[in-house]
Coordinates of C-alpha atoms and ligand atoms in Angstrom, one line a residue:
M11 CA 158.5 235.6 119.5
S12 CA 156.4 238.7 120.1
G13 CA 156.2 241.7 117.9
G14 CA 158.3 243.8 120.3
A15 CA 161.4 245.8 119.5
L16 CA 164.9 246.3 120.9
V17 CA 166.4 249.7 120.0
L18 CA 170.1 250.3 120.0
F19 CA 170.0 253.6 121.9
S20 CA 173.3 255.4 122.3
G21 CA 172.0 258.7 123.6
G22 CA 172.5 260.5 120.3
Q23 CA 170.0 262.3 118.0
D24 CA 169.6 259.4 115.6
S25 CA 169.0 256.6 118.0
A26 CA 166.7 258.8 120.1
T27 CA 164.6 259.4 117.0
C28 CA 164.7 255.7 116.3
L29 CA 163.4 255.0 119.8
A30 CA 160.4 257.3 119.3
W31 CA 159.8 255.6 115.9
A32 CA 159.7 252.2 117.6
L33 CA 157.5 253.4 120.4
A34 CA 155.0 254.7 117.8
R35 CA 154.9 251.2 116.1
F36 CA 155.5 248.4 118.5
A37 CA 153.6 247.2 121.6
T38 CA 156.8 246.7 123.7
V39 CA 160.1 248.4 123.3
E40 CA 163.4 247.8 125.1
T41 CA 166.7 249.6 124.8
V42 CA 170.3 248.6 124.7
G43 CA 173.4 250.7 125.1
F44 CA 177.1 249.9 124.9
D45 CA 180.0 251.1 127.1
Y46 CA 183.0 250.5 124.9
R47 CA 185.2 253.0 126.9
Q48 CA 184.3 255.8 124.5
R49 CA 186.7 258.6 125.3
H50 CA 183.7 260.7 126.3
A51 CA 181.2 258.6 128.2
I52 CA 178.8 261.6 128.2
E53 CA 176.4 259.8 125.8
L54 CA 175.9 257.1 128.4
D55 CA 174.9 259.7 131.0
V56 CA 172.5 261.7 128.7
R57 CA 170.8 258.5 127.6
Q58 CA 169.5 257.9 131.1
A59 CA 168.2 261.5 131.3
F60 CA 166.6 261.2 127.9
L61 CA 164.8 258.0 128.9
Q62 CA 163.5 259.6 132.1
E63 CA 162.3 262.7 130.2
L64 CA 160.7 260.6 127.5
R65 CA 158.7 258.7 130.2
R66 CA 157.7 261.9 131.8
G67 CA 156.6 263.7 128.6
F68 CA 155.0 260.8 126.8
P69 CA 152.8 258.7 129.1
T70 CA 151.5 256.4 126.4
W71 CA 155.0 255.6 125.3
A72 CA 156.1 255.2 128.9
E73 CA 153.7 252.2 129.2
K74 CA 155.4 250.5 126.3
L75 CA 159.0 251.3 127.3
G76 CA 160.5 248.3 129.1
E77 CA 164.0 247.3 130.3
D78 CA 167.1 249.2 129.4
H79 CA 170.2 247.0 128.9
V80 CA 173.7 248.4 129.2
L81 CA 176.6 246.1 128.1
D82 CA 180.2 246.5 129.0
L83 CA 182.2 246.3 125.8
A84 CA 185.6 247.5 127.0
V85 CA 187.1 244.9 124.7
L86 CA 186.2 247.1 121.7
G87 CA 188.4 249.8 123.0
Q88 CA 191.2 247.3 123.4
V89 CA 191.1 246.0 119.8
S90 CA 190.7 249.4 118.0
E91 CA 192.9 252.5 117.8
T92 CA 190.4 255.3 116.9
A93 CA 189.7 258.9 117.8
L94 CA 186.6 257.7 119.7
T95 CA 188.5 255.2 121.9
R96 CA 192.0 256.8 122.2
D97 CA 193.3 260.3 122.7
L98 CA 193.8 261.0 119.0
E99 CA 193.0 264.0 116.7
I100 CA 190.1 263.3 114.3
E101 CA 191.6 262.9 110.8
A102 CA 191.3 260.9 107.6
T103 CA 193.2 257.7 107.5
A104 CA 195.0 256.0 104.6
S105 CA 191.9 253.9 103.9
G106 CA 190.0 257.2 103.2
L107 CA 187.8 256.7 106.3
P108 CA 188.0 259.1 109.2
N109 CA 189.7 257.7 112.3
T110 CA 186.4 258.0 114.2
F111 CA 185.5 254.7 112.4
V112 CA 185.6 251.9 115.0
P113 CA 186.1 248.7 112.9
G114 CA 183.5 246.1 113.6
R115 CA 181.5 248.3 116.0
N116 CA 178.1 248.1 114.4
I117 CA 178.5 244.4 113.6
V118 CA 179.4 243.6 117.2
F119 CA 176.6 245.9 118.5
L120 CA 173.9 244.3 116.3
T121 CA 175.2 240.8 117.0
L122 CA 175.0 241.3 120.8
A123 CA 171.6 243.1 120.5
S124 CA 170.2 240.1 118.6
A125 CA 171.4 237.8 121.5
I126 CA 169.4 240.0 123.9
A127 CA 166.5 240.1 121.5
Y128 CA 166.6 236.3 121.4
R129 CA 166.5 236.0 125.1
R130 CA 163.8 238.6 125.5
G131 CA 161.7 237.3 122.6
L132 CA 161.8 240.6 120.6
K133 CA 161.5 240.4 116.8
H134 CA 162.5 243.9 115.6
I135 CA 166.0 245.2 116.2
V136 CA 166.1 249.0 115.5
T137 CA 169.3 250.8 114.6
G138 CA 170.0 254.4 113.7
V139 CA 172.5 253.7 111.0
C140 CA 172.2 255.8 107.9
E141 CA 173.8 255.6 104.4
T142 CA 172.7 259.1 103.2
D143 CA 174.9 261.7 104.9
Y144 CA 177.2 259.7 107.1
S145 CA 181.0 259.6 107.1
G146 CA 181.1 256.7 104.7
Y147 CA 181.2 254.1 107.5
P148 CA 180.9 250.8 105.7
D149 CA 179.0 249.1 108.6
C150 CA 176.2 251.7 108.3
R151 CA 175.4 250.7 104.7
D152 CA 172.2 249.1 103.7
D153 CA 174.0 246.1 102.2
T154 CA 175.9 245.4 105.5
I155 CA 172.7 245.5 107.5
K156 CA 170.7 243.3 105.1
A157 CA 173.6 240.8 105.0
L158 CA 173.9 240.8 108.8
Q159 CA 170.1 240.1 109.1
V160 CA 170.6 237.0 107.0
V161 CA 173.6 235.9 109.1
L162 CA 171.9 236.5 112.4
N163 CA 168.8 234.6 111.4
L164 CA 170.7 231.7 110.0
G165 CA 173.0 231.5 113.0
M166 CA 170.2 231.8 115.6
E167 CA 167.5 230.1 113.6
S168 CA 165.3 233.1 114.1
R169 CA 163.2 235.7 112.2
F170 CA 164.7 238.9 113.4
V171 CA 164.0 242.0 111.3
L172 CA 166.8 244.6 111.4
E173 CA 165.0 248.0 111.1
A174 CA 167.0 251.0 110.0
P175 CA 164.4 253.8 109.7
L176 CA 167.0 256.5 109.0
M177 CA 168.9 254.6 106.3
W178 CA 167.8 256.8 103.3
I179 CA 167.1 260.1 105.0
D180 CA 169.4 263.0 105.9
K181 CA 169.8 264.9 109.2
A182 CA 167.2 267.5 108.3
A183 CA 164.7 264.7 107.5
T184 CA 165.6 263.1 110.9
W185 CA 164.4 266.3 112.7
T186 CA 161.2 266.2 110.6
L187 CA 160.7 262.6 111.5
A188 CA 161.1 263.4 115.2
R189 CA 158.6 266.3 114.9
D190 CA 156.1 264.1 113.1
L191 CA 156.4 261.4 115.8
G192 CA 156.2 263.5 118.9
G193 CA 155.8 267.2 117.9
E194 CA 157.8 270.0 119.4
R195 CA 157.9 268.2 122.7
L196 CA 160.0 265.5 121.2
T197 CA 162.3 267.8 119.1
D198 CA 162.9 269.9 122.2
L199 CA 163.8 266.7 124.1
V200 CA 166.2 265.7 121.4
V201 CA 167.9 269.2 121.5
E202 CA 168.1 269.2 125.3
H203 CA 168.8 265.6 126.2
T204 CA 170.8 263.9 123.4
H205 CA 174.5 264.1 122.7
T206 CA 176.4 263.9 119.4
C207 CA 179.7 265.8 119.8
Y208 CA 182.8 263.8 119.3
Q209 CA 184.7 266.0 121.9
G210 CA 182.2 265.3 124.6
A211 CA 181.6 269.0 125.1
R212 CA 178.3 270.1 126.8
E213 CA 179.3 273.6 127.9
R214 CA 177.8 275.5 125.0
R215 CA 174.2 275.2 124.0
H216 CA 173.3 275.9 120.4
N217 CA 169.8 275.9 118.9
W218 CA 170.5 272.3 117.8
G219 CA 171.8 271.1 121.2
Y220 CA 175.0 271.0 123.1
G221 CA 178.5 270.5 121.7
C222 CA 181.8 272.0 120.7
G223 CA 180.3 273.2 117.5
E224 CA 183.4 272.3 115.4
C225 CA 183.9 268.6 115.3
P226 CA 182.5 266.6 112.3
A227 CA 179.6 265.3 114.4
C228 CA 178.6 268.8 115.6
D229 CA 179.0 270.2 112.1
L230 CA 176.7 267.5 110.7
R231 CA 174.1 268.0 113.4
A232 CA 174.2 271.8 113.1
R233 CA 173.8 271.8 109.3
G234 CA 171.0 269.3 109.5
H235 CA 169.1 271.4 112.0
Q236 CA 169.7 274.5 109.9
A237 CA 168.4 272.9 106.8
W238 CA 165.4 271.6 108.7
E239 CA 164.6 275.1 110.0
A240 CA 165.0 276.6 106.6
A241 CA 162.7 274.1 105.0
A242 CA 160.0 274.8 107.8
A243 CA 160.3 278.5 107.4
Ligands
ZN310 ZN1 181.6 268.7 118.7

């Protein structure tokens, strides 16, 4: 098994920053994305543009950036009834979690990613999950990721390392991390070519990127960017 990495790259701000983090660390980096019939498949489109621009803007990273894997996970849309996979309003559910929570999603993603990593001989599996300022998704928690690492290694007799570089930092610190890794060229790339909005809107450009500006994902991204700018001023 080489020291290479597989990054779960959705096309959002967090996973884009994780991709840069991996490229700064590992000799070879591959990416994986999942088509689970998200209501707004825009993330899947922007991820291609981001990869292209990343290759163009960062030649030393381009040399390390290998294959991009896209997996069809339509089955996830079939088993879950959530605001990301059905035409529902975003709201809190009886469990206290927002209905943007897709049960099992990250567990399925990481399990399938590890199967690809196994085949490709990649040791590090990088995910943008974060416990700090997320919506309380239980599959983004540190304990879930650590437990899953044990399960995957036992079940595949491997020594994968699940890396979650954003686990303990907030959205403002994620912008700082991106700037530290790739300067303004990278933060500009994140603004222009990543997508976070739950509504799939890209008509309006804000200083933090494109989106409706009102959904919880836009709100979180906007507040993070604002805090980052305030701290830098
Ligand atoms: Zn939005």
